[in-house]
Structure formats: structure tokens, C-alpha cells
Amino acid sequence: MDFWSVTATLFEGFGTTCLLFLLTLVFSLPLGLIIAFGSMSKFKPLSWLCRTFVWIIRGTPLMLQLFVVFYVPGMFGVQLFGRMENGRFIAALIAFVINYACYFSEIFRGGIEGVPKGQREAGQVLGMTNTQIFFRVTLMQVIKRIVPPMGNEIITLVKDTSLVRVIAVYEVMWEGQSFIKSSGIIWP
């Protein structure tokens, strides 16, 4: 094994890691906002359902969720991911999106509920509609409040991408470990 072939293989794994990271962010941020609105809904069954779902997802390890998404459908005779070329990657993406959408929903919910009610009342006094109040008053304060916890979750997402190797997605950690096992070189 020469340096360039090892490096090229590691870059392939790095590309998979980056793709998983970016797609998880693209899909989980809007889904998290939808779940946050569902958990804050005045319709109690929807609110209860969203909060229970978030509680369950946040209470189980991401590795377990990867196993469930990839292996459980096959236990019932449904081969969702085994027939596709990138089936393992798609299963990992689904598990990551669901997991991180639940975490992001709690950040969004906390940010929205953290804005004082007086801000909303001030908008009403000025004659703003509910939509105007949300986008011009509430949302501006929410963004300021959610940036630090969002940054923490994004950093955690970068670290969690290495978990996909448990369902044999060839990301950068998998590729590096394969060189250590096969040829004994340890620098990857």
C-alpha cells in the first residue's frame, strides 16, 4: 500500500462522512422545527404525541436507533435497505435525521418559549398580525437564543458520524481501521 492509494481511500470515506453530515443538517433542521411546532400545539393529542416521540428518541442511544432502522424491518420480512445500492447509507441517514430532528426540536421549542410574553403583547399593541409578530419580533430573539445550543449539537453530529460503521457504512473511520487490520499500517 502506498501513501496515495491510502489517502485516496481515506478521502472517499471522508466524502461519505461529509455527505452524511450535510444531509442530516439539511433534513433535520426543518423537521425539528415542525416537531417543535407540534409539541407546542394547543391540540393536546398532537402535542402529547410529539413530546412522547421526542422523549423516546432522546432517551435511546443513537447506535440503538441505527440498529433498529436498519435491521428491524428485515425481521418482519420487509427488505427496505438491503435491495438498494446505498441502502446502509440511507438507513443511517434516516436514523440520524430522526435523532437530530428531535434534539433540534427541543432547542427550537426552548428558544421560542424563552421569548418573554411581553414582546408578543408589545407587537399586538402596535397592531401587528400573529405572523408579523412571529417573524419580526419572536424569530429574531429566538435565533440569538438558539445559536449556542445549535452549535453544540452540530459539533456532536460531526462526532456521531463515526457511529455509522456499526451498520457497515464505509466512512472515514471504517476506511482507516480497514488499513490497520489488513496491512498493519497505523498512520491512517
mmCIF file with all atom_site columns, C-alpha atoms in Angstrom, residues 104 107 146-157:
data_model
loop_
_atom_site.group_PDB
_atom_site.id
_atom_site.type_symbol
_atom_site.label_atom_id
_atom_site.label_alt_id
_atom_site.label_comp_id
_atom_site.label_asym_id
_atom_site.label_entity_id
_atom_site.label_seq_id
_atom_site.pdbx_PDB_ins_code
_atom_site.Cartn_x
_atom_site.Cartn_y
_atom_site.Cartn_z
_atom_site.occupancy
_atom_site.B_iso_or_equiv
_atom_site.pdbx_formal_charge
_atom_site.auth_seq_id
_atom_site.auth_comp_id
_atom_site.auth_asym_id
_atom_site.auth_atom_id
_atom_site.pdbx_PDB_model_num
ATOM 1  C CA . PHE A 1 104 ? -33.202 20.365 17.326 1.00 0.00 ? 104 PHE A CA 1
ATOM 2  C CA . ILE A 1 107 ? -33.722 23.651 21.039 1.00 0.00 ? 107 ILE A CA 1
ATOM 3  C CA . ILE A 1 146 ? -30.562 29.029 19.854 1.00 0.00 ? 146 ILE A CA 1
ATOM 4  C CA . VAL A 1 147 ? -27.169 29.643 18.224 1.00 0.00 ? 147 VAL A CA 1
ATOM 5  C CA . PRO A 1 148 ? -25.047 28.276 21.135 1.00 0.00 ? 148 PRO A CA 1
ATOM 6  C CA . PRO A 1 149 ? -27.002 25.023 21.664 1.00 0.00 ? 149 PRO A CA 1
ATOM 7  C CA . MET A 1 150 ? -27.269 24.532 17.899 1.00 0.00 ? 150 MET A CA 1
ATOM 8  C CA . GLY A 1 151 ? -23.503 24.833 17.651 1.00 0.00 ? 151 GLY A CA 1
ATOM 9  C CA . ASN A 1 152 ? -23.117 22.183 20.334 1.00 0.00 ? 152 ASN A CA 1
ATOM 10 C CA . GLU A 1 153 ? -25.455 19.789 18.520 1.00 0.00 ? 153 GLU A CA 1
ATOM 11 C CA . ILE A 1 154 ? -23.705 20.352 15.193 1.00 0.00 ? 154 ILE A CA 1
ATOM 12 C CA . ILE A 1 155 ? -20.348 19.534 16.798 1.00 0.00 ? 155 ILE A CA 1
ATOM 13 C CA . THR A 1 156 ? -21.906 16.410 18.322 1.00 0.00 ? 156 THR A CA 1
ATOM 14 C CA . LEU A 1 157 ? -23.237 15.457 14.877 1.00 0.00 ? 157 LEU A CA 1
#
